[in-house]
Coordinates of C-alpha atoms and ligand atoms in Angstrom, one line a residue:
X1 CA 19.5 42.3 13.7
X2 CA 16.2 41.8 12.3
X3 CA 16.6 44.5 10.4
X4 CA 20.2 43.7 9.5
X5 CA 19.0 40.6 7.6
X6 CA 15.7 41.5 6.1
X7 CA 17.8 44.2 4.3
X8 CA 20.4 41.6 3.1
X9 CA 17.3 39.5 2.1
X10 CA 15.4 42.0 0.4
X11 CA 18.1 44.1 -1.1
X12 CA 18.5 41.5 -2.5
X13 CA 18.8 42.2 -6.6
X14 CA 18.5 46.2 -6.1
X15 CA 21.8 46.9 -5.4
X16 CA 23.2 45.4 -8.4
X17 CA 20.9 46.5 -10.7
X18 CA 22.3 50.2 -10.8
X19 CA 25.3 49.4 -13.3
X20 CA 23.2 47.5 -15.5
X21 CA 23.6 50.9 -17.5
X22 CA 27.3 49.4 -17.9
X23 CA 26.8 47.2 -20.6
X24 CA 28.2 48.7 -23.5
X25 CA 26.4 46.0 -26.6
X26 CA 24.5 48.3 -28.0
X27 CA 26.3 51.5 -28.8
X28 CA 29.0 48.6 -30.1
X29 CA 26.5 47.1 -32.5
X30 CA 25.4 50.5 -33.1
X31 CA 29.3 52.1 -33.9
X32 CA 29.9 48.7 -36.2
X33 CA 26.9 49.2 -37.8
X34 CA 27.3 52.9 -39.1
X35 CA 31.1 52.4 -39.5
X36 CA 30.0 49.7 -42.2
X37 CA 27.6 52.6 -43.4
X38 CA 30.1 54.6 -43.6
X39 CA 32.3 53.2 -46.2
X40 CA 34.4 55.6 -48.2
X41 CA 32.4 56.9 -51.4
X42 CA 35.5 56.0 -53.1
X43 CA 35.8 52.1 -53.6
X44 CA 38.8 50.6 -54.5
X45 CA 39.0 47.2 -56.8
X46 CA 41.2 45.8 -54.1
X47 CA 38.5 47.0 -51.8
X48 CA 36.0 44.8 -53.7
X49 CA 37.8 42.1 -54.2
X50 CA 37.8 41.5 -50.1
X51 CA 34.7 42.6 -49.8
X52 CA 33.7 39.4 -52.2
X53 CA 35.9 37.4 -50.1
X54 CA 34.1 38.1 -46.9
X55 CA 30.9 37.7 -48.3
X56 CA 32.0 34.5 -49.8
X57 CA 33.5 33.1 -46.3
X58 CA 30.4 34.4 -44.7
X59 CA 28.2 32.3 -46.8
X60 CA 29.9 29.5 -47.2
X61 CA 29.6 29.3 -43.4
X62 CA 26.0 30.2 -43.5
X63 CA 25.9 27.1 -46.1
X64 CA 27.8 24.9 -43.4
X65 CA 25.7 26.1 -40.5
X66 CA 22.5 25.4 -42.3
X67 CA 23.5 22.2 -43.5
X68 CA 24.9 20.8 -39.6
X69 CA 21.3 22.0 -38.2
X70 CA 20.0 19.7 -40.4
X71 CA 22.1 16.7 -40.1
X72 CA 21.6 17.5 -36.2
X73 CA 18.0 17.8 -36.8
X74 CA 17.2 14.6 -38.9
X75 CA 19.4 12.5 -36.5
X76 CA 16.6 13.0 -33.9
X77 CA 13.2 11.5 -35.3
X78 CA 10.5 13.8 -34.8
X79 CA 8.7 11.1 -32.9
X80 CA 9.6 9.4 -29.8
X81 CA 8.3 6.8 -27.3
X82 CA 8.8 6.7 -23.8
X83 CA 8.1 3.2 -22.8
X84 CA 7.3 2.1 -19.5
X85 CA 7.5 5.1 -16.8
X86 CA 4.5 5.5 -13.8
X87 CA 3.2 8.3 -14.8
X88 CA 2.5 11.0 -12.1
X89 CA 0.9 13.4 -12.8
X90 CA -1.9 16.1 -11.3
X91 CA -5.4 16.0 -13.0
X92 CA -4.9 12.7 -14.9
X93 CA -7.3 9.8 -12.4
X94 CA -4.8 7.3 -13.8
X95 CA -2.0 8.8 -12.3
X96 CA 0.3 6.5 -10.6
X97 CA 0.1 3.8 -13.4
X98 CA 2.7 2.6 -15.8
X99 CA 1.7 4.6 -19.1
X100 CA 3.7 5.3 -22.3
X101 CA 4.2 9.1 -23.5
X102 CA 4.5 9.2 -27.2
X103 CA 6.5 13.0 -28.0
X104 CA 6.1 14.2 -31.5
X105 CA 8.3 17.4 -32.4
X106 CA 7.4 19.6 -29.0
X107 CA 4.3 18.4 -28.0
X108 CA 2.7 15.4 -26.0
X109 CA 0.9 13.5 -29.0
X110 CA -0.5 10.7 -26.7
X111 CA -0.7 9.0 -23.3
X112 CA -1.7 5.2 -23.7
X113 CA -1.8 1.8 -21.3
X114 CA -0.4 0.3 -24.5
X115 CA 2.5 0.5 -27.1
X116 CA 2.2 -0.2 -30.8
X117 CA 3.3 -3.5 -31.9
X118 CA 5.3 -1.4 -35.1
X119 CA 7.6 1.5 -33.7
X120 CA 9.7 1.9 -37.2
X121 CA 10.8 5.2 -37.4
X122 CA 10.3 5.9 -33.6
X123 CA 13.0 6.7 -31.5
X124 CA 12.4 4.8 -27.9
X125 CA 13.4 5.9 -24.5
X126 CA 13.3 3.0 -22.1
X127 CA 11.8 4.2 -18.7
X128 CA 11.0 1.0 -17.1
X129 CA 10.9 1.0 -13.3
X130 CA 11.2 4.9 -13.1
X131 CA 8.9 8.0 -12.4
X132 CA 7.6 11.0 -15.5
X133 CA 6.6 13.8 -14.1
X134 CA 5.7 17.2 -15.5
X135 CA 8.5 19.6 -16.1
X136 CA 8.6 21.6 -12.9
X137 CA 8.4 25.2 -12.6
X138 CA 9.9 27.9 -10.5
X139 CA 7.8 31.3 -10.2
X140 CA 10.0 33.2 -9.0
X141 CA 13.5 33.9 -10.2
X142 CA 15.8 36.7 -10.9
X143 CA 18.2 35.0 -13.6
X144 CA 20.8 37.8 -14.1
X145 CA 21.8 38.3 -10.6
X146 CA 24.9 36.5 -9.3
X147 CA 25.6 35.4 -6.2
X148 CA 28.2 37.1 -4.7
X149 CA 28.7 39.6 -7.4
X150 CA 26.4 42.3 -7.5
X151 CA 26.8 45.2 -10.8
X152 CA 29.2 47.2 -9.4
X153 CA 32.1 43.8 -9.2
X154 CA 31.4 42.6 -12.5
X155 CA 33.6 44.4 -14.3
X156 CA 36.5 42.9 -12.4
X157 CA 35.6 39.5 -13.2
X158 CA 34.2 39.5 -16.9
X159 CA 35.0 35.9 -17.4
X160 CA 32.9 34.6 -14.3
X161 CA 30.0 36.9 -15.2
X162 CA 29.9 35.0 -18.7
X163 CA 30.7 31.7 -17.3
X164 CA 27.7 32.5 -14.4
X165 CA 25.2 33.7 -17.2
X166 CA 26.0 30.5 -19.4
X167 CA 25.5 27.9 -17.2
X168 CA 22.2 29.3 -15.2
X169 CA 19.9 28.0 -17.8
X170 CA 21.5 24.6 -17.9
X171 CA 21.7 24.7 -14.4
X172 CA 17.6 24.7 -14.0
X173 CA 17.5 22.3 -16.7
X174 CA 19.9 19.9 -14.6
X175 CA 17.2 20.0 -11.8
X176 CA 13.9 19.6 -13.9
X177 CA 12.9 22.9 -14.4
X178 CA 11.4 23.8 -17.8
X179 CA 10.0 26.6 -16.7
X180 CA 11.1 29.8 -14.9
X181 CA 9.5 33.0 -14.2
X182 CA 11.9 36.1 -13.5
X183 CA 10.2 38.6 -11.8
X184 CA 12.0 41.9 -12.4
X185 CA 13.3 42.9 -15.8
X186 CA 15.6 46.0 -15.3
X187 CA 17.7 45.2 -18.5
X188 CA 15.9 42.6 -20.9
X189 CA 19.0 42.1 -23.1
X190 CA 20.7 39.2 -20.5
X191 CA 17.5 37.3 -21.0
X192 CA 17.2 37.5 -24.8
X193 CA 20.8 36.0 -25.0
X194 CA 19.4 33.3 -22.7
X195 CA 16.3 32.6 -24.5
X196 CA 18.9 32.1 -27.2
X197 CA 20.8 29.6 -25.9
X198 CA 20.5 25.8 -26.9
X199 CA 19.6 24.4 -23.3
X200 CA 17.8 26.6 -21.5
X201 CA 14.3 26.3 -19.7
X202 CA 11.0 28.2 -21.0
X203 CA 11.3 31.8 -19.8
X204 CA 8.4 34.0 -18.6
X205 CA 8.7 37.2 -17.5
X206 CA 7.1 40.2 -15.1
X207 CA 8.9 42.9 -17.1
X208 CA 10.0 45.9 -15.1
X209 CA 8.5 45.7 -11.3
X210 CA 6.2 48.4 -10.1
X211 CA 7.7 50.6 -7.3
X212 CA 6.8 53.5 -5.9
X213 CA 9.0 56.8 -6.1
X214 CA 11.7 56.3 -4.1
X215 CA 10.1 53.5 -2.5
X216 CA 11.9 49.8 -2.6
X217 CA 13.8 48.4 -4.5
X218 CA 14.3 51.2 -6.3
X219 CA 15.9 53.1 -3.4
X220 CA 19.3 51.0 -3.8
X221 CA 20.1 52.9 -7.4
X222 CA 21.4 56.2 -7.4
X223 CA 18.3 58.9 -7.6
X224 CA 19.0 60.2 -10.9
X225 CA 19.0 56.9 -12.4
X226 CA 15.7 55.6 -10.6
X227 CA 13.1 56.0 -13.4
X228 CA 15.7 54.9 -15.8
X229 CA 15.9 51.6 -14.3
X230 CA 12.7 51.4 -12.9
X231 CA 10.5 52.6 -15.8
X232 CA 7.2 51.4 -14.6
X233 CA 7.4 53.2 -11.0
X234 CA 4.1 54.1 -10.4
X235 CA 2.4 57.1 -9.3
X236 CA 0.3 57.0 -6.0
X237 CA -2.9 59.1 -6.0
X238 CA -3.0 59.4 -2.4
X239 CA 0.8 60.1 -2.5
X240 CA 1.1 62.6 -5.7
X241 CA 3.6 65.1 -3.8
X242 CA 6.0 62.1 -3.8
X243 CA 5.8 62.2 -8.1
X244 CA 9.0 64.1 -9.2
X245 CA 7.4 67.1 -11.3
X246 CA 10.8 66.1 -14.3
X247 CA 8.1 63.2 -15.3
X248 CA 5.2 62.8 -16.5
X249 CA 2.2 61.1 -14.5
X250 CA -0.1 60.1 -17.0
X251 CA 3.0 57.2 -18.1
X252 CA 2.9 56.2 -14.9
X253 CA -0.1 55.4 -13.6
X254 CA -0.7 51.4 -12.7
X255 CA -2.6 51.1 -16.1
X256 CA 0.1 52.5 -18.6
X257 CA 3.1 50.2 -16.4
X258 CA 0.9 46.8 -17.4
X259 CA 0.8 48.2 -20.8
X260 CA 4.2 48.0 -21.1
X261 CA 4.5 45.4 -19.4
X262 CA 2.1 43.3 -22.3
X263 CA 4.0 44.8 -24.8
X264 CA 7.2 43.3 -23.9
X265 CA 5.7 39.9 -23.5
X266 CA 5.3 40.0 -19.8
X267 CA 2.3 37.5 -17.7
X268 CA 2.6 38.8 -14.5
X269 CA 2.8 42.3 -12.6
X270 CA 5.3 42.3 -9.7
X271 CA 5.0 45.7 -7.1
X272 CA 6.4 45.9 -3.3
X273 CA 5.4 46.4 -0.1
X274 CA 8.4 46.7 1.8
X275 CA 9.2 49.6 4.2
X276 CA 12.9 48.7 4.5
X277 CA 15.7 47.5 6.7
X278 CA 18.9 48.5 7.7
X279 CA 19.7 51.9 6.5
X280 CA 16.4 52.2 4.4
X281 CA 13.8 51.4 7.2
X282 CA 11.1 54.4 6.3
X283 CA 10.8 54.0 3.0
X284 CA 7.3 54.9 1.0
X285 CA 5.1 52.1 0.2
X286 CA 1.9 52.0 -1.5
X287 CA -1.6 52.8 -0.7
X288 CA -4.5 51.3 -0.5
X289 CA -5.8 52.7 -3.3
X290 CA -3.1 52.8 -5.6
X291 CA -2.2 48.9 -4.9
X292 CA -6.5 48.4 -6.0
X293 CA -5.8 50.5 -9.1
X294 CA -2.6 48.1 -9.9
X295 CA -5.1 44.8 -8.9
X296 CA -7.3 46.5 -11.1
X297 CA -5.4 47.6 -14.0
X298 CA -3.7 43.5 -13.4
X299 CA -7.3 42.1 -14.0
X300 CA -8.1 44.0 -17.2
X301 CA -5.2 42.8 -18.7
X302 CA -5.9 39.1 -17.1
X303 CA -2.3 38.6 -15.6
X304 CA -1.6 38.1 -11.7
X305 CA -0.3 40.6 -9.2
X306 CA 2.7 39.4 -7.6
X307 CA 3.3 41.2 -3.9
X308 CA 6.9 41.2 -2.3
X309 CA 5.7 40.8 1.6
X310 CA 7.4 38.8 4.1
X311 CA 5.9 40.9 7.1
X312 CA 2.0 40.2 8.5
X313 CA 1.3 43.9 8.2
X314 CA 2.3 43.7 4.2
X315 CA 0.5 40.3 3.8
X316 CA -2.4 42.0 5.3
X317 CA -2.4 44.8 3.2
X318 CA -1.8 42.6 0.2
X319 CA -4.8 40.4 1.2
X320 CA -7.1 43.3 1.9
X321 CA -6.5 44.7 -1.3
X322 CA -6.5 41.7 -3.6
X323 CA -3.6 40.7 -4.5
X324 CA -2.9 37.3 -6.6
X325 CA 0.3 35.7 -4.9
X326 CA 2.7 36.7 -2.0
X327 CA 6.5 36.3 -3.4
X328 CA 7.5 35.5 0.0
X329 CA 6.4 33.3 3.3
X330 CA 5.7 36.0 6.6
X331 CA 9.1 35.9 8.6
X332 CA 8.8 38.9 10.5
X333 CA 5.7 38.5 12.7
X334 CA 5.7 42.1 14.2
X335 CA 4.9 42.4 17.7
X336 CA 4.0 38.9 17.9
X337 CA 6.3 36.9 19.1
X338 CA 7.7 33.2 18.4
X339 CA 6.6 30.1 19.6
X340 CA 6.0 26.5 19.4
X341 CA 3.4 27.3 16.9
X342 CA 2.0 30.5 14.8
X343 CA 0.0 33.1 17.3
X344 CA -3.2 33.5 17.1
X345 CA -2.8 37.1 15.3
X346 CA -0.5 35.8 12.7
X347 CA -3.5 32.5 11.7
X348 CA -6.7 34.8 11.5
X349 CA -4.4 36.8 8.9
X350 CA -3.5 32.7 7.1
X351 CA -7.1 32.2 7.3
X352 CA -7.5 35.0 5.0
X353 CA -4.8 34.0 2.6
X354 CA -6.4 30.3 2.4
X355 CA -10.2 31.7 2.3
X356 CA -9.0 33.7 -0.7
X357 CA -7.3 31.1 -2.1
X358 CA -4.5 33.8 -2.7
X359 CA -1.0 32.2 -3.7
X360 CA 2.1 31.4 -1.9
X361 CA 5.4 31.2 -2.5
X362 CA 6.8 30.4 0.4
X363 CA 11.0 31.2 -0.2
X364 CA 12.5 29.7 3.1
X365 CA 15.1 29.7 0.8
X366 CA 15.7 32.9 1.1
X367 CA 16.6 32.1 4.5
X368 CA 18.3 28.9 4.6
X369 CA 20.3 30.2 1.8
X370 CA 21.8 32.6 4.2
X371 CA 22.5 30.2 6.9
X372 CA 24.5 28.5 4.2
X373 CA 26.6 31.5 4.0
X374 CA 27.6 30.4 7.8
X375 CA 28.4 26.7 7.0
X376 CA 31.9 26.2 5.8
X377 CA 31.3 22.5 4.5
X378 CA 28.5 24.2 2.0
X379 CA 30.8 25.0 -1.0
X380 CA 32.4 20.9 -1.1
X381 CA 28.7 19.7 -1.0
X382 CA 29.4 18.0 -4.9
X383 CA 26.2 18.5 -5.9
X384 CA 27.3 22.6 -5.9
X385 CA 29.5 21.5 -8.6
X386 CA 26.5 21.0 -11.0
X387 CA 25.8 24.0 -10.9
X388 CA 28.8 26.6 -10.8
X389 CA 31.5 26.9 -13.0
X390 CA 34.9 25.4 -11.3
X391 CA 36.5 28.9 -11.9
X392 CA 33.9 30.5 -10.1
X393 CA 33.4 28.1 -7.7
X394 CA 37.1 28.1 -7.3
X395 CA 36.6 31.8 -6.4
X396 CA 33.9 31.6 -4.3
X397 CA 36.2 29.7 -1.6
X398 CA 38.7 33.1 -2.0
X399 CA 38.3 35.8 0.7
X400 CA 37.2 38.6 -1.4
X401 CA 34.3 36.6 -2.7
X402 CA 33.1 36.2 1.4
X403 CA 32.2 39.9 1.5
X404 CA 28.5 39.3 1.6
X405 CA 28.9 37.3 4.6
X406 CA 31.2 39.4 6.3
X407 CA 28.4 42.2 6.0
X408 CA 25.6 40.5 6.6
X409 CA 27.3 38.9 9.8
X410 CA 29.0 42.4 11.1
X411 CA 31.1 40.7 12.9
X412 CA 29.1 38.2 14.7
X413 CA 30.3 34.7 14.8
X414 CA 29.2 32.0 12.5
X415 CA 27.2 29.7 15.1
X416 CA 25.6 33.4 16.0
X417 CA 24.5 33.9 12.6
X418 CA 23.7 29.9 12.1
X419 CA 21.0 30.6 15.3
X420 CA 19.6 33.8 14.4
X421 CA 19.2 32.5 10.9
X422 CA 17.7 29.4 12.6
X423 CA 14.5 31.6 14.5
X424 CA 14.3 33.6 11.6
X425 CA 13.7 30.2 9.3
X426 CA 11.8 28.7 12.3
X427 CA 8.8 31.4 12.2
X428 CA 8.6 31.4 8.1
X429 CA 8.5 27.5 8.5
X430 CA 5.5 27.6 11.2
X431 CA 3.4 29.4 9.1
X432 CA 4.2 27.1 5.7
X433 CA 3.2 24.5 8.1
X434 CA -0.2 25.9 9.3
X435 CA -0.9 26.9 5.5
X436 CA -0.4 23.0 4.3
X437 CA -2.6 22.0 7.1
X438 CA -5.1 24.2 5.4
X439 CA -4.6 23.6 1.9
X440 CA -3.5 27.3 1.2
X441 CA -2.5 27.8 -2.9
X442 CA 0.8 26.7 -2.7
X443 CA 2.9 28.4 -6.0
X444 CA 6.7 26.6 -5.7
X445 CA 9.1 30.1 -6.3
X446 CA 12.6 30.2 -4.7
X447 CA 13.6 33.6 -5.4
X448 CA 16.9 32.1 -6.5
X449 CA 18.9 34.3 -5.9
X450 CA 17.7 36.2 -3.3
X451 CA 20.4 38.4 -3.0
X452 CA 24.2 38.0 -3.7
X453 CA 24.4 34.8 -1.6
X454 CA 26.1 31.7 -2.5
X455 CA 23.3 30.3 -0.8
X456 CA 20.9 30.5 -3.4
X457 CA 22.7 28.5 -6.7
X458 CA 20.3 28.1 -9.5
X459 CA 18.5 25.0 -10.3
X460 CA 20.2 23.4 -6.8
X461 CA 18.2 26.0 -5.1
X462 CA 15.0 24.6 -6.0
X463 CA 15.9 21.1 -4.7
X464 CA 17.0 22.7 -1.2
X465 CA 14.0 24.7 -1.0
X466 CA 12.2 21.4 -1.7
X467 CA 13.4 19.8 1.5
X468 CA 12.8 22.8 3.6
X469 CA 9.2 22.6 2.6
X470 CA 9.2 18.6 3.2
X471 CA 10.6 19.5 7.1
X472 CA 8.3 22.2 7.7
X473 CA 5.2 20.1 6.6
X474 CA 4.3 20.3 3.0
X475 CA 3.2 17.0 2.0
X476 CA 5.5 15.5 -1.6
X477 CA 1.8 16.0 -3.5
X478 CA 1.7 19.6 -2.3
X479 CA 5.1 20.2 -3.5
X480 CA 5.0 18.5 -6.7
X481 CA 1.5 20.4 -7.5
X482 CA 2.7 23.8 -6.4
X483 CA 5.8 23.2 -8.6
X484 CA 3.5 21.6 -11.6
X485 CA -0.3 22.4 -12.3
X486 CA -0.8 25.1 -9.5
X487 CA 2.5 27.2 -10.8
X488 CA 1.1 26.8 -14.9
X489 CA -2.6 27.8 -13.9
X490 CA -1.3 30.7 -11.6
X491 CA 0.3 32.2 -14.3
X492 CA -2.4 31.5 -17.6
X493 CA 0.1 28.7 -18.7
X494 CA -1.7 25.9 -18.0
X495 CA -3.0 25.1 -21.6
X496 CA 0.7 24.5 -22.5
X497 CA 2.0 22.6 -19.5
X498 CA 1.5 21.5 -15.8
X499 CA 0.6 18.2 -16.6
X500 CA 1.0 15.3 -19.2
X501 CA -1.5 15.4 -21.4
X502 CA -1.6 15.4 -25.7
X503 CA -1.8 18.4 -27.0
X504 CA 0.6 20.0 -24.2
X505 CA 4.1 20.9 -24.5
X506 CA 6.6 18.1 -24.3
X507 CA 8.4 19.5 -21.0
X508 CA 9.2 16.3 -18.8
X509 CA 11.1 15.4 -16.3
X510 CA 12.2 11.5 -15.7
X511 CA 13.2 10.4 -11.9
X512 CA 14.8 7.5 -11.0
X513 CA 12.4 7.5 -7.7
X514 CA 9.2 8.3 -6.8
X515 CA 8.6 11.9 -5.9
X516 CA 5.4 10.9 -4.1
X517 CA 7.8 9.1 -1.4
X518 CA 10.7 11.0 -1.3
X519 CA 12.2 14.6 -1.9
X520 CA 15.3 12.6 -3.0
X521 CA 13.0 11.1 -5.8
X522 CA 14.1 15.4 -7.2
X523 CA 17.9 14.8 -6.8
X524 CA 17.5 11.3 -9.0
X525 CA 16.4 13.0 -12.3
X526 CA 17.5 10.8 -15.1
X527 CA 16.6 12.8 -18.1
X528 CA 14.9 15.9 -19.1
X529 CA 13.0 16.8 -22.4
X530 CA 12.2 20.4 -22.9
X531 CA 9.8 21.1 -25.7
X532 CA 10.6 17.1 -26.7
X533 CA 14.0 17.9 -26.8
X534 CA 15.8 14.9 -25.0
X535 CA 18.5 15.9 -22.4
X536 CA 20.5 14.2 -19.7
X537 CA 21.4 15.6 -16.4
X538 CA 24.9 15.1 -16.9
X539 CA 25.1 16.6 -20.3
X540 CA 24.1 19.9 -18.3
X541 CA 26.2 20.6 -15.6
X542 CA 29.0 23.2 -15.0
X543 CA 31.5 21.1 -15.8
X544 CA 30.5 20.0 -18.8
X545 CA 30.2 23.6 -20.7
Ligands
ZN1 ZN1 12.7 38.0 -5.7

């Protein structure tokens, strides 16, 4: 069984990925393009004459376009005061005391005990009696995957997919998160229509992951297609018989990936250690010394190394060979088994990770998410409604959407899968609780979504991971710093944001409670300004598209 759900877990984006070759924009931009090219040599006069007619309609439009942005523009003063909040926030000693935030166009201008007595001009946002906090961050994300349907269903249900794809931006903007980080880029088009869109969060990227040949995640597309997909697959010097002799090595090596990487605007380098589950349990994974010449080839270009590991022998292997940050907690324990408490093998391994001060996503998400799966009250929860479209929500309750539970349960009962889920969740949340007693490097990431589970909804996600953090012992300052200033500094971010300060990006996040008493201080958010862009929770949600 163990094997069962780490492949469900894990398998997480791969299998979808495949039919990302699908997408047809290009060659249609491309046969518009040269059919315009290709006008006849012969010309008409009636030809002309609605040729000037379309231009004409064109840029009248253009004018009318041009001339809302700027009504919409000038109707927002570039300046605004928010009056009155507690500030909390990490790094400033006056944290915790009411302060007034002045915004001017995207950047904090000024942080002061006291207001001017003149505020002509100045638009005012009231925050009396309520919380600012730094726009929150989530490290690790995958934003084009869907839950419940993977690559291969999407072209049965077009209109979801585009409902989906809207609505995930604003749906991590309805939870506070100006910032996301999406760890594996297999098709970079998807994100450049998001980073387009009017609400959406700032989004970082890894660029395409590092896998071995053949090795995970790459093992879920078809062969042929593998270092199509995965273009930065790496080759492994102690592993060269492994290299297919169709490419060439010297664009593969660890040093040319993070070149590419760079040049597509990537911060981080994501790679795998993962020997598989499920059908793929033997699958290659790196060695030593080709995961020191990826740390290595990471720390010339100054960006971290990101390590999928959930087992102690990967986390070990990431730790002896200095890695930046584990994208998942250590679920699977090996031959050590559960308790009341971590085993003594499992917290000389956590000693390391602390000592190193190497950080930690912890994803019981990815878990709890799955438990979800066996909960039929989940999907009525309103707060789901925030985030998913009501067709696809409606067709999330149908029985063709429950495949991924059906498989991932084969054909065990739903308390059964509630209580295996349950250990599972149990031994990742023992050793999130030993790291907080020790002050480990906490990164908040949910790896939302995890695979094609309902259980993972974006922007929701992060609140539920949240409270599984609270119950297995993260303290509310842990959280909000891993989700704030540890996140931005993690990932060479934190001159812009992380915490409110002048001269940093205007990304806030305005609760109606305090988050250093309550998780439920992250499910009171009562406005949201990305890049001083004013937003309201409500303004976002699914329904409201
Ligand atoms: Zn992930």
């Amino acid at each position: 069984m163990r094997g069962r759900i780490f492949w469900v877990l894990m398998g997480a984006p791969l299998a979808l990925i495949i039919s990302a070759r699908a997408s047809h924009s290009l060659p249609t931009v491309r046969r518009i393009v040269s059919a315009i090219w290709n006008l006849p040599k012969r010309i008409s006069r009636a030809d002309v004459r609605a040729l000037g007619r379309a231009l004409c309609a064109i840029s009248t439009l253009l004018l009318g376009m041009l001339l809302l942005s700027i009504a919409i523009a000038s109707a927002d003063p570039a300046k605004t005061w928010i009056v009155g909040a507690t500030v909390i926030s990490p790094e400033r000693p006056d944290s915790g005391q009411v302060l007034h935030v002045l915004i001017d166009g995207d950047r904090i201008e000024a942080v002061t005990p006291t207001v001017p007595a003149d505020m002509a001009g100045v638009a005012v946002v009231h925050a009396e009696g309520r919380y600012l906090v730094p726009g929150l961050m989530d490290s690790h994300v995958h934003l084009t995957g869907i839950p419940a349907i993977p690559y291969p269903m999407r072209a049965q249900h077009p209109d979801l997919v585009e409902a989906y794809l809207r609505q995930v931006p604003r749906s991590f903007l309805r939870y506070g998160y100006t910032t996301v980080v999406d760890l594996i880029v297999t098709d970079p088009r998807p994100l450049q229509r998001m980073r387009a869109a009017a609400a959406r969060p700032d989004i970082y990227d890894c660029g395409g992951a590092l896998p071995v040949p053949n090795g995970y995640p790459s093992q879920n597309a078809p062969a042929e297609y593998r270092f199509q997909i995965f273009p930065n697959t790496v080759v492994d010097p102690a592993h060269t018989e492994n290299f297919p002799a169709s490419e060439d090595p010297t664009t593969h090596t660890p040093r040319a990936a993070v070149q590419r990487i760079l040049k597509g605007g990537g911060i981080c380098v994501k790679t795998f250690f993962e020997r598989g589950f499920g059908r793929d349990h033997n699958l290659p994974v790196p060695s030593a010394d080709l995961m020191k010449e990826i740390v290595a080839a990471a720390a010339a270009a100054h960006v971290p190394v990101l390590l999928h590991a959930s087992s102690i022998e990967a986390q070990t292997f990431g730790v002896d060979n200095g890695i930046s940050i584990f994208a998942h907690g250590m679920w699977n324990w090996g031959t050590y088994t559960e308790g009341d408490s971590v085993p003594p093998g499992v917290q000389a391994v956590l000693d390391r990770i602390v000592e190193r001060s190497i950080g930690y996503q912890a994803t019981l998400q990815v878990i709890a998410g799955l438990q979800l799966l066996y909960d039929s009250t989940y999907l009525d929860r309103p707060d789901v409604r925030r985030v998913i479209p009501p067709a696809l929500l409606a067709w999330y309750r149908s029985d063709e959407a429950q495949w991924y539970k059906r498989e991932v349960a084969q054909g065990a009962s739903d308390a059964a899968m509630r209580e295996r889920l349950g250990r599972t969740l149990q031994r990742g949340s023992l050793v999130v609780r030993y790291l907080a007693q020790h002050h480990a490097r906490f990164l908040f990431g949910t790896d939302t979504p995890s695979g094609p589970t309902i259980g993972n909804l974006p922007g929701l996600n992060g609140y539920l991971e949240m409270q599984q953090l609270v119950n297995a012992g993260l303290s509310l300052r842990q959280i909000l710093e891993a989700a704030t200033l540890s996140n931005a500094k993690a990932f060479g971010l934190d001159g812009q944001i992380g915490t409110i300060q002048p001269g940093k990006r205007a990304n806030l996040v305005l609760l109606g409670k305090s988050p250093l008493e309550s998780v439920q201080a992250y499910d009171s958010i009562q406005g949201i300004w990305i890049g001083g862009r004013h937003l309201l929770p409500g303004d976002l949600e699914a329904d409201r598209q």
